[in-house]
Tab-separated table of C-alpha atoms and ligand atoms in Angstrom:
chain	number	residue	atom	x	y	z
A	1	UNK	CA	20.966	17.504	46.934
A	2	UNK	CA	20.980	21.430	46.405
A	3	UNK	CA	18.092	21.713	49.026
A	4	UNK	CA	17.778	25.434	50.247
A	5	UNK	CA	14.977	23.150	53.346
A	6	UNK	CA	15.300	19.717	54.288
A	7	UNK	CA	12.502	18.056	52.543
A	8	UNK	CA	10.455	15.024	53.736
A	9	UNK	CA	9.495	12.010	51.409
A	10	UNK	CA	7.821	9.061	51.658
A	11	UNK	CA	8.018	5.932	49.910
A	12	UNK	CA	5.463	3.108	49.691
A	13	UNK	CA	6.428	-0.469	50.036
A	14	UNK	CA	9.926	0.220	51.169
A	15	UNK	CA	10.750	-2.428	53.527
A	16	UNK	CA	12.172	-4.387	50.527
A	17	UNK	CA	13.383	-4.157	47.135
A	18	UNK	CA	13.037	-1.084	44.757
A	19	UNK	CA	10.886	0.355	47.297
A	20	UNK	CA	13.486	-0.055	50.352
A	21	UNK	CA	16.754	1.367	47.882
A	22	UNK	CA	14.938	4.130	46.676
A	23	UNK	CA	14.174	5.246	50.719
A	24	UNK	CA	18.057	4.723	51.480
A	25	UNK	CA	18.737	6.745	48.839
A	26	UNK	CA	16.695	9.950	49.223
A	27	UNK	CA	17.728	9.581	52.960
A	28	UNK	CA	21.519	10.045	51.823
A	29	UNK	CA	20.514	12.678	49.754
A	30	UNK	CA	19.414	14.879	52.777
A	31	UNK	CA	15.679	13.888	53.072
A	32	UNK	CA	13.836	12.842	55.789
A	33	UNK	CA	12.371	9.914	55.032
A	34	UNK	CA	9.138	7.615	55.907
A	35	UNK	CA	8.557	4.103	55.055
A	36	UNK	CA	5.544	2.874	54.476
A	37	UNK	CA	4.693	-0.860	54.224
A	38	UNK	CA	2.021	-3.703	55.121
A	39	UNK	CA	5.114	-5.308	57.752
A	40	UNK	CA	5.680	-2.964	60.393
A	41	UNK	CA	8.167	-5.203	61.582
A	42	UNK	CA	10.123	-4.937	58.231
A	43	UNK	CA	9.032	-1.325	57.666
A	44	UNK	CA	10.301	-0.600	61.061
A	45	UNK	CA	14.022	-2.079	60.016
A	46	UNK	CA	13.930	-0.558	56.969
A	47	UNK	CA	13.970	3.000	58.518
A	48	UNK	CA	16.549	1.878	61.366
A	49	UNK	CA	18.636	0.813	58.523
A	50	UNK	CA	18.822	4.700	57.306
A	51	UNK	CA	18.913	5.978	60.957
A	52	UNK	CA	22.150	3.840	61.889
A	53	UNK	CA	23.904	5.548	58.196
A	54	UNK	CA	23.237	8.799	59.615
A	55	UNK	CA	19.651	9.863	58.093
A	56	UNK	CA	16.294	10.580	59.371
A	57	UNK	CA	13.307	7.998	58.971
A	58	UNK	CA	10.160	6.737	60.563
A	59	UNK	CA	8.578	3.037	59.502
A	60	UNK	CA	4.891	2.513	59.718
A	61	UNK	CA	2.991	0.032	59.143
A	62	UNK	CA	0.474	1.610	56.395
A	63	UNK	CA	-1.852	-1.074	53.411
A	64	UNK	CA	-1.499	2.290	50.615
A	65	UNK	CA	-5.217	0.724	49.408
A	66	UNK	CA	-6.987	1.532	52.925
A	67	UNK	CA	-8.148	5.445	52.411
A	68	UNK	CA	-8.153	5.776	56.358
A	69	UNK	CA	-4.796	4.054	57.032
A	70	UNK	CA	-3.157	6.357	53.928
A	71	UNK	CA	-4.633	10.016	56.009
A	72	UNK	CA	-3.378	8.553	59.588
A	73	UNK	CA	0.318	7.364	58.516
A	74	UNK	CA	0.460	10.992	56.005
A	75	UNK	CA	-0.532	12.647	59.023
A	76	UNK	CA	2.018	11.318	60.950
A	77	UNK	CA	4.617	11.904	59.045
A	78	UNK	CA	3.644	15.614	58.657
A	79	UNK	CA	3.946	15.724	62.461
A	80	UNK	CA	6.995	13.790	63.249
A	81	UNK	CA	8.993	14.856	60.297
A	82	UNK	CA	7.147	17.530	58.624
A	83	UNK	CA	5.139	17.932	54.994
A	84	UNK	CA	5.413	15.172	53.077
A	85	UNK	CA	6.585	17.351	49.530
A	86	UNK	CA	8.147	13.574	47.997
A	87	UNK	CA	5.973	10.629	47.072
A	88	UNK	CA	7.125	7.568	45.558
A	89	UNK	CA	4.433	5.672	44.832
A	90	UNK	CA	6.349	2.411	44.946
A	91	UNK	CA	4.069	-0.421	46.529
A	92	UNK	CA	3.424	-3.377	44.612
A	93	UNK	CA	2.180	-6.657	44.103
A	94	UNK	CA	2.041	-9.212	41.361
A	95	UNK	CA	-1.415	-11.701	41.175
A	96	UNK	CA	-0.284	-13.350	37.813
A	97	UNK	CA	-2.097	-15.721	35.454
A	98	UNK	CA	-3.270	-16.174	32.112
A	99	UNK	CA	-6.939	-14.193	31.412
A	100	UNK	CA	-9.014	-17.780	31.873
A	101	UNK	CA	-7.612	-17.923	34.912
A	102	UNK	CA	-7.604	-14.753	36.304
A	103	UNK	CA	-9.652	-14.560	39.259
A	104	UNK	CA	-11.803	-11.400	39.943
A	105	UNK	CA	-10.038	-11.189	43.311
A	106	UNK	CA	-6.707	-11.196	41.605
A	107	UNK	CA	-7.604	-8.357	39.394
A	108	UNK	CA	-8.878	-6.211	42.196
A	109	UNK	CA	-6.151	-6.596	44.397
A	110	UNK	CA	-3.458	-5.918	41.683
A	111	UNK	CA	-5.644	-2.441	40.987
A	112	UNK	CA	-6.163	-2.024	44.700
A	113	UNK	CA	-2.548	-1.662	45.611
A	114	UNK	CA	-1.111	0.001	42.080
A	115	UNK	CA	-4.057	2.474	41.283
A	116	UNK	CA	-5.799	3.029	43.827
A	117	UNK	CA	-2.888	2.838	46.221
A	118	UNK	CA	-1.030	5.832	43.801
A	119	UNK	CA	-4.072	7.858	43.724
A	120	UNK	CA	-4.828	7.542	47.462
A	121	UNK	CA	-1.469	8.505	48.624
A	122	UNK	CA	-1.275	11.247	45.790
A	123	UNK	CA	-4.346	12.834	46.787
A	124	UNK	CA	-3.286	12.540	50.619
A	125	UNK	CA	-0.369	14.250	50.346
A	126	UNK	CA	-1.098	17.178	46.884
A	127	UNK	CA	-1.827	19.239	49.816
A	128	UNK	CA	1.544	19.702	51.693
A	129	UNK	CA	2.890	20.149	48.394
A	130	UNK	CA	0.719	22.802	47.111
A	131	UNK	CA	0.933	24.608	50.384
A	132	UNK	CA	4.754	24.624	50.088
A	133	UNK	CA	4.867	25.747	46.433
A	134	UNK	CA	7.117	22.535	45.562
A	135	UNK	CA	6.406	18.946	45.042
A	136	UNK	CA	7.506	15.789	43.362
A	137	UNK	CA	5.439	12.401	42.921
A	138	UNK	CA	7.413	9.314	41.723
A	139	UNK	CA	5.067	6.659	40.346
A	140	UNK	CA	6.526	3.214	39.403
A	141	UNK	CA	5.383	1.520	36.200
A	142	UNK	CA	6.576	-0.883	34.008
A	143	UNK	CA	7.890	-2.152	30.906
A	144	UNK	CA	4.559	-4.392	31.337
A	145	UNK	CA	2.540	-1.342	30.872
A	146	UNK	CA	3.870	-2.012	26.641
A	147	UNK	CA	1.985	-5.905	27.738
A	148	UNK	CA	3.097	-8.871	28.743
A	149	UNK	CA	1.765	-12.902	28.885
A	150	UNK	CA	-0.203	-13.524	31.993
A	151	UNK	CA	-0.078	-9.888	33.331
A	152	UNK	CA	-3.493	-8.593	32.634
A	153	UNK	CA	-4.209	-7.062	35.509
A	154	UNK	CA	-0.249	-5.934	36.052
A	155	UNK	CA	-0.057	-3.838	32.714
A	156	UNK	CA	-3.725	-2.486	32.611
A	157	UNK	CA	-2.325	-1.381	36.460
A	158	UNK	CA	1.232	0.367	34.945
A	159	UNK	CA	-0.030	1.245	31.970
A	160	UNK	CA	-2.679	3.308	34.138
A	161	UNK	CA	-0.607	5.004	36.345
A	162	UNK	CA	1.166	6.667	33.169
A	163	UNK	CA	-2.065	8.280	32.376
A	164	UNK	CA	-2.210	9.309	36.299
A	165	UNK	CA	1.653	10.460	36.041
A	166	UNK	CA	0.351	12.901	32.914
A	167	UNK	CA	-2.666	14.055	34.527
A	168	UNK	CA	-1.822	14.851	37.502
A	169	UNK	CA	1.167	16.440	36.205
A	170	UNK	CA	-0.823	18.589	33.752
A	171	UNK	CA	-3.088	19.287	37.370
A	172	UNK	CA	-0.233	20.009	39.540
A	173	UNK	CA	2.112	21.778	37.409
A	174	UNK	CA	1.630	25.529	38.513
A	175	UNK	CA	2.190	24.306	42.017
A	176	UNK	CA	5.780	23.487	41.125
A	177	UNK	CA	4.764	19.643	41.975
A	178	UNK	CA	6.243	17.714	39.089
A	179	UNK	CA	4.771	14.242	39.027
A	180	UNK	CA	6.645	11.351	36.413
A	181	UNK	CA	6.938	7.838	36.176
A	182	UNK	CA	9.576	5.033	36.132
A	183	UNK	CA	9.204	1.917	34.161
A	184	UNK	CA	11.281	-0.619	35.047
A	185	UNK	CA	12.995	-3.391	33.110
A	186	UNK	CA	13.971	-6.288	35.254
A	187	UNK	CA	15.108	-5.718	38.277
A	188	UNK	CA	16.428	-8.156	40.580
A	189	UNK	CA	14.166	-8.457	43.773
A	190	UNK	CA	11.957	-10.853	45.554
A	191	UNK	CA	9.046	-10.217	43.082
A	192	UNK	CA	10.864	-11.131	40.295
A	193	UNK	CA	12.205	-14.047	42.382
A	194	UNK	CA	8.439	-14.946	43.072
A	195	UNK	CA	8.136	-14.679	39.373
A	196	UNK	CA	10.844	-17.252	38.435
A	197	UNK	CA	9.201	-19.865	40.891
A	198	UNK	CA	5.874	-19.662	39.492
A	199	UNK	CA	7.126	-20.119	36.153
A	200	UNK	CA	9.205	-23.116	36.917
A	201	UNK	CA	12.893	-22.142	36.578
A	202	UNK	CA	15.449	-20.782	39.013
A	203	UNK	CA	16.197	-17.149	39.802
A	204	UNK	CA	19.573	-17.712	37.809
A	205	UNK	CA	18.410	-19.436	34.819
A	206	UNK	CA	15.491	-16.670	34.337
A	207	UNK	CA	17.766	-14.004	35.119
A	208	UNK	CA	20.288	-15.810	32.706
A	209	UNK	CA	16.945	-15.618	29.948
A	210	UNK	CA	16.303	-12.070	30.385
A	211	UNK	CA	19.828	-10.672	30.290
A	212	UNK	CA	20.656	-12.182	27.205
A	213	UNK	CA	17.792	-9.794	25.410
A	214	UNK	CA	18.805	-6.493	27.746
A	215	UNK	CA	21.392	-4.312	25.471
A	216	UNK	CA	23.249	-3.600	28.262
A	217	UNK	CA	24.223	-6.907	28.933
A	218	UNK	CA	23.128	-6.807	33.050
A	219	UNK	CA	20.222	-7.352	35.251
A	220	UNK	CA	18.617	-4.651	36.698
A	221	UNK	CA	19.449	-3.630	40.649
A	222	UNK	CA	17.506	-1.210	42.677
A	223	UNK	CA	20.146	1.009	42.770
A	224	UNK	CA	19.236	1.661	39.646
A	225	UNK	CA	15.589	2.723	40.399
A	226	UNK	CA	16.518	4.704	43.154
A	227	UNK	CA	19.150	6.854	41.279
A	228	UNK	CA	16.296	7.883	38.624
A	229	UNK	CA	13.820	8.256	41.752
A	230	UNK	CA	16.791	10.528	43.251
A	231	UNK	CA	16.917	12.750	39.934
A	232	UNK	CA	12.803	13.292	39.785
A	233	UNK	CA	12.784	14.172	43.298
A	234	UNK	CA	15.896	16.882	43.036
A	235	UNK	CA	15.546	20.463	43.011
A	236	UNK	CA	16.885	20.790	40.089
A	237	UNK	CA	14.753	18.563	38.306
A	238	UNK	CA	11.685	20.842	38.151
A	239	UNK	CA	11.274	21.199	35.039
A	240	UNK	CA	10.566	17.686	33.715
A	241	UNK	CA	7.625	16.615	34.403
A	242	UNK	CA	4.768	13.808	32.866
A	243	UNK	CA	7.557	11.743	31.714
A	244	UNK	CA	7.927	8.002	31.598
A	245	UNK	CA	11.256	7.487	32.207
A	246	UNK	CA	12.294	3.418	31.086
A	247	UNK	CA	14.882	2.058	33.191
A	248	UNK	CA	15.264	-1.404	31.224
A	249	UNK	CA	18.928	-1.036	30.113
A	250	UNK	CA	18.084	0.082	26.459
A	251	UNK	CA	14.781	0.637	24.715
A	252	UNK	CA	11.853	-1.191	25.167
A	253	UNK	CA	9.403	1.135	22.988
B	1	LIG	P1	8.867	-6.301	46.125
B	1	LIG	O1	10.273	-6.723	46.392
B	1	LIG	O2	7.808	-7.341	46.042
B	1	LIG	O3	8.456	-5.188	47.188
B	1	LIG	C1	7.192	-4.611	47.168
B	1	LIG	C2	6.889	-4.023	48.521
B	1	LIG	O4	5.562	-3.451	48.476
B	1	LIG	C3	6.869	-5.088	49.631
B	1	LIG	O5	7.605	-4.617	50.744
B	1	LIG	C4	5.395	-5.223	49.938
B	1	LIG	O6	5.093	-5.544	51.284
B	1	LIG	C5	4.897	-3.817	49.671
B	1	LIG	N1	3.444	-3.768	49.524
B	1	LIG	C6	2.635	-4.622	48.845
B	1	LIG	N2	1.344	-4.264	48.975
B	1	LIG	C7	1.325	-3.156	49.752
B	1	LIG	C8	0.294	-2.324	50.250
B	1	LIG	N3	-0.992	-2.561	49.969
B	1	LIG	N4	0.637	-1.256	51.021
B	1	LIG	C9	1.930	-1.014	51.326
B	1	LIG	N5	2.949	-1.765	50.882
B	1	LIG	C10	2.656	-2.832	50.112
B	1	LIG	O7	8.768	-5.496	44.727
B	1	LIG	P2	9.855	-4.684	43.879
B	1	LIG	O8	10.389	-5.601	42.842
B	1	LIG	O9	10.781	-3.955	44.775
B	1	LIG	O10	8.877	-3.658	43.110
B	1	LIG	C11	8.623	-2.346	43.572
B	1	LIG	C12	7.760	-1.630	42.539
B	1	LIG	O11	8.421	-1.634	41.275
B	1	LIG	C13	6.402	-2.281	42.312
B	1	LIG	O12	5.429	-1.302	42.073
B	1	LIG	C14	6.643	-3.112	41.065
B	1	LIG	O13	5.431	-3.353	40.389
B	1	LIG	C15	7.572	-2.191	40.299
B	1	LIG	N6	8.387	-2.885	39.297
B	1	LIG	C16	9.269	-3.877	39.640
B	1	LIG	C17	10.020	-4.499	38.659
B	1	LIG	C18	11.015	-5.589	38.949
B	1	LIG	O14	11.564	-6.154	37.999
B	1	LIG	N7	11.274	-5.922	40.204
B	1	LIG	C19	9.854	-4.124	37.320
B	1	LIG	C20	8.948	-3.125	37.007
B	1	LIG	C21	8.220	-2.509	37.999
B	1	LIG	P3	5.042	-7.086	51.792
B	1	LIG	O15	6.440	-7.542	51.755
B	1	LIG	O16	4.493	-7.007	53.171
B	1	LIG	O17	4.142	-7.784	50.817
């Protein structure tokens, strides 16, 4: 990182998958780093993880879609490892099923965690970056956002956190807080693992599936999150801004 001051991110849902890559990454790239996550226990190793590599991190245990939990844990990060200036909005969760089946509780809880988990922690933490002049909000989407079978609540969720990406981007802007958006192809994690089981098949025969129509010939890892995640959040990467960046191993649009 060409940091001229140590910066301090935090990244939702980070005690596993995209979410837990993307935190080991900024943390190599200089940042201090906080994970938050529903499993302290898990959050907690996530951040000891980047503290026995050499970095700086704090875990805490922090639901992104409770508005007092969201001000205590952003508060606590501003005091242990100062202003928050990076977000990745990263938690998710995945309540799939067909629209006849859909339950209301599964559509709330999908728009709990995705929308009103980005805005919360956005609006938590605009003010450390405004203050300091500099910002940068990561906000995962999908290539469900574009639709997809039994996802209605999933990509009505990522297809609304690109219009949050460009607003608050347009909102933000003169504060030198860029805000953007990754979306995802398939990546290999445990949601996409939960996916495979409740559609019948093993991890390797659906990853098998999906590779076969990915140009690049590979599944997804989140490595491969996290190095976009690394480039939005850079200094030098203040000048694109309200982007959708697809990370699906050729296009999906
Ligand atoms: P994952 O392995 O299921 O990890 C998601 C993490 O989010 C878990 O640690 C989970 O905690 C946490 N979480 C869930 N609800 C939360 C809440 N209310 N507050 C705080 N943390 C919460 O998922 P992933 O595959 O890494 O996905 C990460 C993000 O990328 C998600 O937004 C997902 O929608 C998006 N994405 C993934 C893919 C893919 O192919 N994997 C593709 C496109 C987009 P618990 O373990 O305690 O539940």
């Amino acid at each position: 990182m060409t940091s001229t001051a140590p910066r301090t991110a935090i990244v939702t849902g980070a005690a596993r998958g995209i979410g837990a890559a993307t935190a080991r990454r900024l943390a190599a790239d200089g940042l201090a780093v906080a994970v938050f996550d529903l499993d302290e226990a898990a959050g907690l190793a996530s951040a000891e993880q980047i503290t026995a590599a050499g970095g700086r991190a704090i875990g805490l245990a922090v639901d992104v879609a409770d508005e007092e939990a969201v001000q205590r844990g952003v508060s606590r990060v501003a005091e242990e490892l100062g202003a928050p200036t990076v977000l990745v909005n990263n938690a998710g969760i995945l309540r799939d099923n067909l629209l006849f089946k859909m339950t209301v509780g599964d559509w709330d809880a999908v728009m709990n965690v995705h929308l009103r988990g980005a805005f919360l922690m956005s609006r938590a933490t605009q003010k450390y970056m405004t203050e300091a002049k500099f910002g940068r909000i990561v906000n995962l989407s999908s290539t469900s956002a574009l639709g997809n079978r039994g996802q209605a609540n999933y990509s009505a969720a990522k297809a609304g956190l690109q219009g949050f990406t460009k607003t608050l981007a347009i909102e933000l802007g003169k504060f030198g807080v860029t805000v953007n958006a990754i979306a995802p192809g398939f990546i290999a994690t445990d949601m996409t693992a939960a996916t495979a089981e409740r559609v019948g098949v093993t991890f390797e025969q659906f990853t098998e599936a999906l590779v076969g129509q990915i140009p690049v010939g590979r599944a997804g890892q989140p490595d491969d999150i996290a190095h976009t995640a690394s480039f939005l959040v850079s200094e030098g990467a203040g000048f694109v801004s309200g982007q959708v960046i697809y990370v699906a191993g050729g296009p999906t649009d």
